[in-house]
mmCIF file of C-alpha atoms and ligand atoms in Angstrom:
data_model
loop_
_atom_site.group_PDB
_atom_site.id
_atom_site.type_symbol
_atom_site.label_atom_id
_atom_site.label_comp_id
_atom_site.label_asym_id
_atom_site.label_seq_id
_atom_site.Cartn_x
_atom_site.Cartn_y
_atom_site.Cartn_z
ATOM 1 C CA MET N 174 -28.598 142.138 84.058
ATOM 2 C CA GLU N 175 -25.610 140.530 82.296
ATOM 3 C CA LYS N 176 -22.374 142.522 82.464
ATOM 4 C CA VAL N 177 -21.139 143.766 79.094
ATOM 5 C CA LEU N 178 -17.617 144.623 77.897
ATOM 6 C CA ILE N 179 -16.965 146.696 74.780
ATOM 7 C CA ILE N 180 -13.417 146.319 73.475
ATOM 8 C CA GLY N 181 -12.345 149.204 71.245
ATOM 9 C CA ALA N 182 -14.845 151.428 73.075
ATOM 10 C CA GLY N 183 -13.034 154.686 72.341
ATOM 11 C CA GLY N 184 -13.498 154.474 68.578
ATOM 12 C CA GLN N 185 -16.098 155.805 66.161
ATOM 13 C CA ILE N 186 -18.681 153.093 66.891
ATOM 14 C CA GLY N 187 -17.682 152.283 70.470
ATOM 15 C CA THR N 188 -18.181 155.819 71.756
ATOM 16 C CA GLU N 189 -21.839 155.779 70.736
ATOM 17 C CA LEU N 190 -22.461 152.099 71.454
ATOM 18 C CA VAL N 191 -21.239 152.384 75.052
ATOM 19 C CA LEU N 192 -23.571 155.314 75.703
ATOM 20 C CA ALA N 193 -26.547 153.537 74.113
ATOM 21 C CA LEU N 194 -25.910 150.294 76.008
ATOM 22 C CA ARG N 195 -25.477 152.136 79.307
ATOM 23 C CA LYS N 196 -28.866 153.775 78.768
ATOM 24 C CA LEU N 197 -30.378 150.336 78.213
ATOM 25 C CA LYS N 198 -28.538 148.283 80.815
ATOM 26 C CA GLY N 199 -27.353 150.785 83.440
ATOM 27 C CA ASN N 200 -23.986 152.545 83.607
ATOM 28 C CA ASN N 201 -22.301 150.034 85.900
ATOM 29 C CA ASN N 202 -23.209 147.033 83.764
ATOM 30 C CA VAL N 203 -21.368 148.284 80.688
ATOM 31 C CA VAL N 204 -17.566 148.367 80.826
ATOM 32 C CA ALA N 205 -15.666 150.334 78.181
ATOM 33 C CA GLY N 206 -12.253 148.895 77.266
ATOM 34 C CA ASP N 207 -9.586 150.448 75.064
ATOM 35 C CA LEU N 208 -5.826 150.966 74.776
ATOM 36 C CA SER N 209 -5.502 154.365 76.400
ATOM 37 C CA ASP N 210 -4.576 154.756 80.096
ATOM 38 C CA LYS N 211 -7.233 157.374 80.578
ATOM 39 C CA CYS N 212 -10.942 156.877 80.075
ATOM 40 C CA PRO N 213 -12.166 159.057 77.182
ATOM 41 C CA ASP N 214 -14.250 161.933 78.639
ATOM 42 C CA LYS N 215 -17.415 160.857 76.802
ATOM 43 C CA LEU N 216 -17.282 157.429 78.456
ATOM 44 C CA SER N 217 -16.560 158.611 81.992
ATOM 45 C CA GLY N 218 -20.110 157.942 83.223
ATOM 46 C CA GLY N 219 -19.347 154.241 83.788
ATOM 47 C CA PRO N 220 -16.526 151.741 84.275
ATOM 48 C CA TYR N 221 -13.449 151.852 82.034
ATOM 49 C CA VAL N 222 -10.572 149.394 81.744
ATOM 50 C CA LYS N 223 -7.284 149.805 79.910
ATOM 51 C CA MET N 224 -7.129 146.705 77.732
ATOM 52 C CA ASP N 225 -5.059 145.422 74.803
ATOM 53 C CA VAL N 226 -7.090 142.790 72.983
ATOM 54 C CA LEU N 227 -3.842 141.210 71.817
ATOM 55 C CA ASP N 228 -2.982 140.373 75.437
ATOM 56 C CA ARG N 229 -5.011 137.168 75.479
ATOM 57 C CA GLU N 230 -4.328 136.315 79.126
ATOM 58 C CA ALA N 231 -5.207 139.800 80.381
ATOM 59 C CA VAL N 232 -8.484 139.794 78.436
ATOM 60 C CA ARG N 233 -9.357 136.306 79.706
ATOM 61 C CA SER N 234 -8.627 137.252 83.321
ATOM 62 C CA TYR N 235 -10.639 140.451 83.101
ATOM 63 C CA VAL N 236 -13.678 138.702 81.611
ATOM 64 C CA ILE N 237 -13.581 135.743 84.014
ATOM 65 C CA ASP N 238 -12.716 137.673 87.193
ATOM 66 C CA ASN N 239 -15.325 140.378 86.575
ATOM 67 C CA GLY N 240 -18.197 138.135 85.508
ATOM 68 C CA ILE N 241 -18.495 139.670 82.037
ATOM 69 C CA LYS N 242 -21.178 137.797 80.081
ATOM 70 C CA GLN N 243 -21.358 139.691 76.771
ATOM 71 C CA VAL N 244 -18.547 141.140 74.666
ATOM 72 C CA TYR N 245 -18.783 143.573 71.759
ATOM 73 C CA LEU N 246 -15.415 143.294 70.018
ATOM 74 C CA LEU N 247 -14.743 146.476 68.035
ATOM 75 C CA ALA N 248 -10.926 146.702 68.134
ATOM 76 C CA ALA N 249 -9.585 146.422 64.571
ATOM 77 C CA LEU N 250 -7.604 148.212 61.884
ATOM 78 C CA LEU N 251 -9.925 149.581 59.206
ATOM 79 C CA SER N 252 -9.476 149.261 55.457
ATOM 80 C CA ALA N 253 -7.141 152.144 54.626
ATOM 81 C CA THR N 254 -4.920 151.821 57.712
ATOM 82 C CA ALA N 255 -4.768 148.042 57.294
ATOM 83 C CA GLU N 256 -3.323 148.330 53.776
ATOM 84 C CA LYS N 257 -0.365 150.225 55.250
ATOM 85 C CA ASN N 258 0.448 147.392 57.672
ATOM 86 C CA PRO N 259 -1.121 144.158 56.408
ATOM 87 C CA ALA N 260 0.676 141.779 58.772
ATOM 88 C CA PHE N 261 -0.325 143.715 61.876
ATOM 89 C CA ALA N 262 -3.877 144.217 60.572
ATOM 90 C CA TRP N 263 -4.271 140.475 60.130
ATOM 91 C CA LYS N 264 -2.893 139.855 63.635
ATOM 92 C CA LEU N 265 -5.095 142.442 65.360
ATOM 93 C CA ASN N 266 -8.254 141.652 63.420
ATOM 94 C CA MET N 267 -8.003 137.876 63.948
ATOM 95 C CA GLU N 268 -6.310 137.197 67.307
ATOM 96 C CA GLY N 269 -8.747 139.227 69.378
ATOM 97 C CA LEU N 270 -11.642 137.405 67.746
ATOM 98 C CA PHE N 271 -10.258 133.983 68.707
ATOM 99 C CA THR N 272 -9.711 135.119 72.300
ATOM 100 C CA ILE N 273 -13.347 136.160 72.593
ATOM 101 C CA LEU N 274 -14.822 133.197 70.670
ATOM 102 C CA ASP N 275 -12.801 130.814 72.882
ATOM 103 C CA LEU N 276 -14.152 132.475 76.050
ATOM 104 C CA ALA N 277 -17.656 131.930 74.695
ATOM 105 C CA LYS N 278 -16.860 128.337 73.700
ATOM 106 C CA GLU N 279 -15.657 127.673 77.271
ATOM 107 C CA GLY N 280 -18.969 128.976 78.624
ATOM 108 C CA TYR N 281 -17.759 132.267 80.152
ATOM 109 C CA LEU N 282 -19.743 134.402 77.688
ATOM 110 C CA SER N 283 -23.390 134.027 76.744
ATOM 111 C CA LYS N 284 -23.261 136.346 73.695
ATOM 112 C CA VAL N 285 -20.686 137.951 71.421
ATOM 113 C CA PHE N 286 -21.007 140.783 68.905
ATOM 114 C CA TRP N 287 -18.322 141.128 66.251
ATOM 115 C CA PRO N 288 -18.707 143.488 63.287
ATOM 116 C CA SER N 289 -17.962 142.567 59.713
ATOM 117 C CA SER N 290 -18.059 144.961 56.768
ATOM 118 C CA ILE N 291 -19.018 145.553 53.146
ATOM 119 C CA ALA N 292 -15.273 144.928 52.651
ATOM 120 C CA VAL N 293 -15.944 141.161 52.500
ATOM 121 C CA PHE N 294 -17.090 141.802 48.934
ATOM 122 C CA GLY N 295 -14.614 142.203 46.099
ATOM 123 C CA PRO N 296 -14.278 143.016 42.410
ATOM 124 C CA THR N 297 -16.077 139.814 41.347
ATOM 125 C CA THR N 298 -19.136 140.505 43.542
ATOM 126 C CA PRO N 299 -22.323 141.820 41.873
ATOM 127 C CA VAL N 300 -22.186 145.550 42.671
ATOM 128 C CA ASP N 301 -25.858 146.518 42.763
ATOM 129 C CA LYS N 302 -28.119 145.326 45.565
ATOM 130 C CA THR N 303 -25.402 142.860 46.541
ATOM 131 C CA PRO N 304 -27.135 139.743 47.893
ATOM 132 C CA GLN N 305 -26.539 138.207 51.315
ATOM 133 C CA LEU N 306 -25.084 135.093 49.722
ATOM 134 C CA THR N 307 -22.847 135.902 46.779
ATOM 135 C CA ILE N 308 -19.260 135.839 45.545
ATOM 136 C CA THR N 309 -16.886 137.063 48.269
ATOM 137 C CA GLU N 310 -13.358 137.485 46.952
ATOM 138 C CA PRO N 311 -12.016 140.537 48.839
ATOM 139 C CA THR N 312 -8.701 141.977 47.680
ATOM 140 C CA THR N 313 -7.802 144.041 50.788
ATOM 141 C CA VAL N 314 -6.248 142.637 53.960
ATOM 142 C CA TYR N 315 -9.122 144.194 55.869
ATOM 143 C CA GLY N 316 -11.696 142.410 53.690
ATOM 144 C CA ILE N 317 -9.798 139.130 53.938
ATOM 145 C CA SER N 318 -9.711 139.416 57.743
ATOM 146 C CA LYS N 319 -13.441 140.186 57.884
ATOM 147 C CA LEU N 320 -14.316 137.281 55.596
ATOM 148 C CA ALA N 321 -12.135 134.903 57.625
ATOM 149 C CA GLY N 322 -13.726 136.255 60.821
ATOM 150 C CA GLU N 323 -17.200 135.590 59.438
ATOM 151 C CA ARG N 324 -16.287 132.002 58.604
ATOM 152 C CA TRP N 325 -14.871 131.477 62.110
ATOM 153 C CA CYS N 326 -17.966 133.007 63.749
ATOM 154 C CA GLU N 327 -20.172 130.578 61.836
ATOM 155 C CA TYR N 328 -17.825 127.707 62.690
ATOM 156 C CA TYR N 329 -17.916 128.452 66.441
ATOM 157 C CA ALA N 330 -21.706 128.859 66.321
ATOM 158 C CA LYS N 331 -22.279 125.572 64.463
ATOM 159 C CA ASN N 332 -19.666 123.419 66.160
ATOM 160 C CA TYR N 333 -19.561 124.815 69.696
ATOM 161 C CA GLY N 334 -22.973 126.476 70.072
ATOM 162 C CA VAL N 335 -21.444 129.952 70.511
ATOM 163 C CA ASP N 336 -24.087 132.700 70.314
ATOM 164 C CA VAL N 337 -22.135 135.110 68.098
ATOM 165 C CA ARG N 338 -23.936 137.785 66.112
ATOM 166 C CA SER N 339 -22.626 140.046 63.392
ATOM 167 C CA ILE N 340 -23.477 142.807 60.931
ATOM 168 C CA ARG N 341 -21.656 143.773 57.742
ATOM 169 C CA TYR N 342 -21.734 147.497 58.490
ATOM 170 C CA PRO N 343 -21.772 149.910 55.562
ATOM 171 C CA GLY N 344 -19.592 153.049 55.905
ATOM 172 C CA LEU N 345 -20.730 154.739 59.120
ATOM 173 C CA ILE N 346 -21.336 158.462 59.475
ATOM 174 C CA SER N 347 -21.342 160.149 62.878
ATOM 175 C CA HIS N 348 -20.512 163.391 64.657
ATOM 176 C CA THR N 349 -19.729 162.208 68.203
ATOM 177 C CA SER N 350 -16.268 160.830 67.414
ATOM 178 C CA LEU N 351 -14.046 160.765 64.379
ATOM 179 C CA PRO N 352 -13.656 157.751 62.067
ATOM 180 C CA GLY N 353 -10.555 155.587 62.428
ATOM 181 C CA GLY N 354 -8.918 155.111 59.019
ATOM 182 C CA GLY N 355 -11.464 153.691 56.585
ATOM 183 C CA THR N 356 -12.228 154.183 52.908
ATOM 184 C CA THR N 357 -15.632 155.668 53.723
ATOM 185 C CA ASP N 358 -14.187 158.351 56.046
ATOM 186 C CA TYR N 359 -14.577 161.032 53.363
ATOM 187 C CA ALA N 360 -18.321 161.020 54.067
ATOM 188 C CA VAL N 361 -17.586 162.225 57.615
ATOM 189 C CA ASP N 362 -14.650 164.531 56.782
ATOM 190 C CA ILE N 363 -16.794 166.394 54.248
ATOM 191 C CA PHE N 364 -19.023 167.779 57.028
ATOM 192 C CA TYR N 365 -16.092 169.249 58.986
ATOM 193 C CA LYS N 366 -14.985 171.186 55.906
ATOM 194 C CA ALA N 367 -18.532 172.238 55.083
ATOM 195 C CA LYS N 368 -19.003 173.542 58.630
ATOM 196 C CA THR N 369 -15.731 175.487 58.698
ATOM 197 C CA GLY N 370 -16.426 176.953 55.265
ATOM 198 C CA GLU N 371 -13.393 175.324 53.627
ATOM 199 C CA ASP N 372 -13.339 173.606 50.233
ATOM 200 C CA PHE N 373 -13.287 169.813 50.512
ATOM 201 C CA THR N 374 -10.835 167.671 48.559
ATOM 202 C CA CYS N 375 -12.295 164.200 48.238
ATOM 203 C CA PHE N 376 -9.997 161.161 48.020
ATOM 204 C CA LEU N 377 -12.599 159.278 45.950
ATOM 205 C CA LYS N 378 -13.896 160.072 42.455
ATOM 206 C CA LYS N 379 -17.158 161.959 42.258
ATOM 207 C CA ASP N 380 -19.216 159.016 40.983
ATOM 208 C CA THR N 381 -17.998 156.308 43.397
ATOM 209 C CA ALA N 382 -21.196 155.130 45.062
ATOM 210 C CA LEU N 383 -20.867 153.170 48.311
ATOM 211 C CA PRO N 384 -23.313 151.879 50.927
ATOM 212 C CA MET N 385 -23.369 154.170 54.006
ATOM 213 C CA MET N 386 -25.401 154.525 57.192
ATOM 214 C CA TYR N 387 -26.000 157.120 59.878
ATOM 215 C CA MET N 388 -24.550 155.935 63.203
ATOM 216 C CA GLU N 389 -27.858 156.069 65.077
ATOM 217 C CA ASP N 390 -29.269 153.457 62.697
ATOM 218 C CA ALA N 391 -26.121 151.320 63.043
ATOM 219 C CA ILE N 392 -26.251 151.410 66.857
ATOM 220 C CA ARG N 393 -29.948 150.558 66.843
ATOM 221 C CA ALA N 394 -29.289 147.666 64.433
ATOM 222 C CA THR N 395 -26.527 146.358 66.685
ATOM 223 C CA ILE N 396 -28.689 146.460 69.796
ATOM 224 C CA GLU N 397 -31.737 145.008 68.026
ATOM 225 C CA LEU N 398 -29.629 142.138 66.696
ATOM 226 C CA MET N 399 -28.124 141.479 70.133
ATOM 227 C CA GLU N 400 -31.471 141.666 71.933
ATOM 228 C CA THR N 401 -33.464 139.457 69.549
ATOM 229 C CA LYS N 402 -34.105 135.814 70.467
ATOM 230 C CA SER N 403 -31.332 133.471 69.417
ATOM 231 C CA GLU N 404 -33.708 131.391 67.278
ATOM 232 C CA ASN N 405 -34.422 134.437 65.076
ATOM 233 C CA ILE N 406 -30.816 134.494 63.947
ATOM 234 C CA LYS N 407 -30.481 132.272 60.921
ATOM 235 C CA ILE N 408 -27.159 133.699 59.735
ATOM 236 C CA ARG N 409 -24.152 133.239 62.013
ATOM 237 C CA SER N 410 -21.560 134.619 59.611
ATOM 238 C CA SER N 411 -22.785 138.227 59.245
ATOM 239 C CA TYR N 412 -25.909 140.078 58.100
ATOM 240 C CA ASN N 413 -25.955 142.515 55.170
ATOM 241 C CA LEU N 414 -27.329 145.980 56.081
ATOM 242 C CA ALA N 415 -28.184 148.326 53.228
ATOM 243 C CA GLY N 416 -28.322 151.847 54.678
ATOM 244 C CA ILE N 417 -28.229 154.537 52.001
ATOM 245 C CA SER N 418 -26.042 154.495 48.915
ATOM 246 C CA PHE N 419 -24.532 157.657 47.508
ATOM 247 C CA SER N 420 -21.450 159.016 45.762
ATOM 248 C CA PRO N 421 -19.321 162.024 46.831
ATOM 249 C CA GLU N 422 -21.061 164.160 44.218
ATOM 250 C CA VAL N 423 -24.511 163.248 45.514
ATOM 251 C CA ILE N 424 -23.710 164.006 49.165
ATOM 252 C CA ALA N 425 -21.958 167.241 48.184
ATOM 253 C CA ASN N 426 -25.083 168.342 46.293
ATOM 254 C CA GLU N 427 -27.184 167.588 49.364
ATOM 255 C CA ILE N 428 -24.834 169.686 51.544
ATOM 256 C CA MET N 429 -25.037 172.532 49.014
ATOM 257 C CA LYS N 430 -28.816 172.659 49.570
ATOM 258 C CA LEU N 431 -28.011 173.802 53.141
ATOM 259 C CA LYS N 432 -24.770 175.651 52.398
ATOM 260 C CA SER N 433 -24.836 177.029 48.883
ATOM 261 C CA ASP N 434 -21.163 178.183 48.870
ATOM 262 C CA PHE N 435 -19.776 174.712 49.705
ATOM 263 C CA LYS N 436 -17.215 173.500 47.150
ATOM 264 C CA ILE N 437 -15.819 170.017 46.524
ATOM 265 C CA ASN N 438 -12.949 168.905 44.318
ATOM 266 C CA TYR N 439 -11.533 165.460 43.675
ATOM 267 C CA ALA N 440 -8.040 163.999 44.119
ATOM 268 C CA PRO N 441 -8.411 160.199 44.239
ATOM 269 C CA ASP N 442 -5.667 158.377 46.172
ATOM 270 C CA PHE N 443 -4.981 154.723 47.089
ATOM 271 C CA ARG N 444 -8.405 154.476 48.719
ATOM 272 C CA GLN N 445 -10.057 154.759 45.279
ATOM 273 C CA ALA N 446 -8.715 151.284 44.414
ATOM 274 C CA ILE N 447 -10.273 149.906 47.610
ATOM 275 C CA ALA N 448 -13.631 151.587 46.971
ATOM 276 C CA ASP N 449 -13.637 150.278 43.395
ATOM 277 C CA THR N 450 -13.851 146.719 44.749
ATOM 278 C CA TRP N 451 -16.854 147.371 47.026
ATOM 279 C CA PRO N 452 -20.569 147.286 46.146
ATOM 280 C CA ASN N 453 -22.642 150.302 45.150
ATOM 281 C CA SER N 454 -25.632 149.089 47.143
ATOM 282 C CA ILE N 455 -26.657 146.196 49.377
ATOM 283 C CA ASP N 456 -29.681 143.883 49.708
ATOM 284 C CA ASP N 457 -30.583 143.419 53.381
ATOM 285 C CA THR N 458 -33.734 141.312 52.972
ATOM 286 C CA ALA N 459 -32.371 138.628 55.325
ATOM 287 C CA ALA N 460 -31.930 141.108 58.215
ATOM 288 C CA LYS N 461 -35.438 142.438 57.608
ATOM 289 C CA LEU N 462 -36.998 138.959 57.575
ATOM 290 C CA ASP N 463 -35.007 137.370 60.411
ATOM 291 C CA TRP N 464 -34.943 140.091 63.082
ATOM 292 C CA GLY N 465 -37.199 142.815 61.712
ATOM 293 C CA TRP N 466 -34.537 145.335 60.663
ATOM 294 C CA SER N 467 -35.717 148.630 59.170
ATOM 295 C CA GLU N 468 -33.550 151.719 58.651
ATOM 296 C CA ARG N 469 -34.810 155.212 59.517
ATOM 297 C CA PHE N 470 -32.361 157.798 58.177
ATOM 298 C CA SER N 471 -32.588 159.018 54.591
ATOM 299 C CA LEU N 472 -29.705 160.896 52.938
ATOM 300 C CA GLU N 473 -31.529 164.187 53.429
ATOM 301 C CA GLU N 474 -32.021 163.532 57.163
ATOM 302 C CA LEU N 475 -28.429 162.356 57.583
ATOM 303 C CA VAL N 476 -27.047 165.524 55.992
ATOM 304 C CA LYS N 477 -29.279 167.738 58.102
ATOM 305 C CA VAL N 478 -28.384 166.046 61.394
ATOM 306 C CA MET N 479 -24.658 166.097 60.552
ATOM 307 C CA MET N 480 -24.717 169.768 59.546
ATOM 308 C CA ASP N 481 -26.596 170.611 62.751
ATOM 309 C CA ASN N 482 -24.354 168.607 65.080
ATOM 310 C CA VAL N 483 -20.800 168.342 63.739
ATOM 311 C CA ASP N 484 -18.493 169.745 66.381
ATOM 312 C CA ILE N 485 -15.494 171.261 64.627
ATOM 313 C CA THR N 486 -13.435 171.269 67.831
ATOM 314 C CA LEU N 487 -13.345 167.444 67.650
ATOM 315 C CA VAL N 488 -10.807 167.610 64.848
ATOM 316 C CA ASN N 489 -8.245 169.192 67.136
ATOM 317 C CA LEU N 490 -9.285 167.311 70.247
ATOM 318 C CA ASN N 491 -8.860 163.882 68.661
ATOM 319 C CA ASN N 492 -5.683 164.643 66.740
HETATM 320 P P1 NAD J 657 -12.128 152.865 65.180
HETATM 321 O O1 NAD J 657 -10.808 152.753 64.514
HETATM 322 O O2 NAD J 657 -12.799 154.171 65.237
HETATM 323 O O3 NAD J 657 -12.022 152.329 66.672
HETATM 324 C C1 NAD J 657 -11.319 151.168 67.007
HETATM 325 C C2 NAD J 657 -10.947 151.262 68.482
HETATM 326 O O4 NAD J 657 -10.220 150.080 68.811
HETATM 327 C C3 NAD J 657 -10.048 152.461 68.800
HETATM 328 O O5 NAD J 657 -10.573 153.195 69.878
HETATM 329 C C4 NAD J 657 -8.714 151.812 69.146
HETATM 330 O O6 NAD J 657 -7.990 152.523 70.152
HETATM 331 C C5 NAD J 657 -9.156 150.446 69.647
HETATM 332 N N1 NAD J 657 -8.087 149.465 69.556
HETATM 333 C C6 NAD J 657 -7.169 149.324 68.550
HETATM 334 N N2 NAD J 657 -6.326 148.333 68.859
HETATM 335 C C7 NAD J 657 -6.715 147.834 70.043
HETATM 336 C C8 NAD J 657 -6.214 146.811 70.872
HETATM 337 N N3 NAD J 657 -5.107 146.102 70.562
HETATM 338 N N4 NAD J 657 -6.859 146.549 72.036
HETATM 339 C C9 NAD J 657 -7.947 147.286 72.395
HETATM 340 N N5 NAD J 657 -8.457 148.274 71.664
HETATM 341 C C10 NAD J 657 -7.825 148.543 70.501
HETATM 342 O O7 NAD J 657 -13.066 151.769 64.509
HETATM 343 P P2 NAD J 657 -14.657 151.795 64.379
HETATM 344 O O8 NAD J 657 -14.991 152.542 63.168
HETATM 345 O O9 NAD J 657 -15.273 152.127 65.659
HETATM 346 O O10 NAD J 657 -14.916 150.252 64.017
HETATM 347 C C11 NAD J 657 -15.161 149.287 65.000
HETATM 348 C C12 NAD J 657 -15.377 147.950 64.309
HETATM 349 O O11 NAD J 657 -16.442 148.066 63.355
HETATM 350 C C13 NAD J 657 -14.169 147.435 63.529
HETATM 351 O O12 NAD J 657 -14.131 146.034 63.624
HETATM 352 C C14 NAD J 657 -14.479 147.835 62.108
HETATM 353 O O13 NAD J 657 -13.870 146.978 61.195
HETATM 354 C C15 NAD J 657 -15.981 147.663 62.079
HETATM 355 N N6 NAD J 657 -16.600 148.457 61.010
HETATM 356 C C16 NAD J 657 -16.589 149.823 61.061
HETATM 357 C C17 NAD J 657 -17.159 150.562 60.026
HETATM 358 C C18 NAD J 657 -17.170 152.057 60.026
HETATM 359 O O14 NAD J 657 -17.568 152.668 59.030
HETATM 360 N N7 NAD J 657 -16.773 152.701 61.124
HETATM 361 C C19 NAD J 657 -17.736 149.884 58.941
HETATM 362 C C20 NAD J 657 -17.685 148.492 58.907
HETATM 363 C C21 NAD J 657 -17.140 147.786 59.967
HETATM 364 N N1 LIG J 658 -15.952 152.067 56.866
HETATM 365 C C1 LIG J 658 -15.104 150.928 56.762
HETATM 366 C C2 LIG J 658 -13.863 151.238 56.019
HETATM 367 O O1 LIG J 658 -13.925 152.078 55.155
HETATM 368 C C3 LIG J 658 -15.844 149.801 56.073
HETATM 369 O O2 LIG J 658 -15.640 148.657 56.786
HETATM 370 O O3 LIG J 658 -12.864 150.631 56.270
#
């Protein structure tokens, strides 16, 4: 069993990905790495390492000395946070990627996973059923870093034979850990308010439709992509995944079916301008054809599982 390292393991995706990979590969074969000194409680069932992905030499030594063969690189600044500190976002989102791609190029790693995003699209992209290959002119630093990362992944795959795999995740919705500063975070926050019986003020307009996905589908997609045979992967930049598309008004109406007194109001902020540049919906035919992708969660199922499982104590615990 190849040893796996997940960098950025304490975040929204990492927390669930570590647990899923440990189930598949055994606790001791999956190392969680993140900035904090202490291992997050949810990840304490297996090895943890304090790691700053910007410390290139420390990352290299850890990977080489510990015989790590696969890396999932999740450490990044997301869209909203990145706009507040563009220079640092560019540094974090790009430097860690080169460190990991170089380790793979030198033969230390057999496989790399690096996530891209719907943020690679921009205001000139067709907004409905956005194709795999289309205009990509992102206007956020986050989107620019993801697009550049995609180009570098393809470059390392074509020129150095690096087995790097990637998904353009839609906005991800989960209840195990909180989201980390994205434009799609409202679609998680809304459940905490609904559960506590408070009104929800949405930072996007009511009719802003975006592609979203329940985390269980996203984790399954990630593992299916990483476990498929290399020859199935025809796209080495990043695969579109569609998920489910909805606006704040649509998800609020779905919540009201379970909680009739739930109320939403709208106060768009700077994140509206980011959302306005992203697609309404995505075409993921390539992922379906190449590695057999198929999503499971509908909007109705997503809302039910979130309403059943959101843990309101998380808000205080993670703050
Ligand atoms: P997150 O913000 O929840 O988690 C990121 C983690 O990285 C955090 O635990 C943070 O402590 C860690 N980190 C930050 N700087 C680090 C550093 N220098 N060294 C090591 N660790 C560091 O993010 P997430 O939502 O889990 O996203 C993970 C990846 O998936 C990112 O690349 C993001 O762009 C991408 N993505 C996420 C979504 C989404 O909706 N969550 C959608 C599209 C793409
Ligand atoms: N959910 C992410 C964000 O909003 C999309 O990459 O930043």
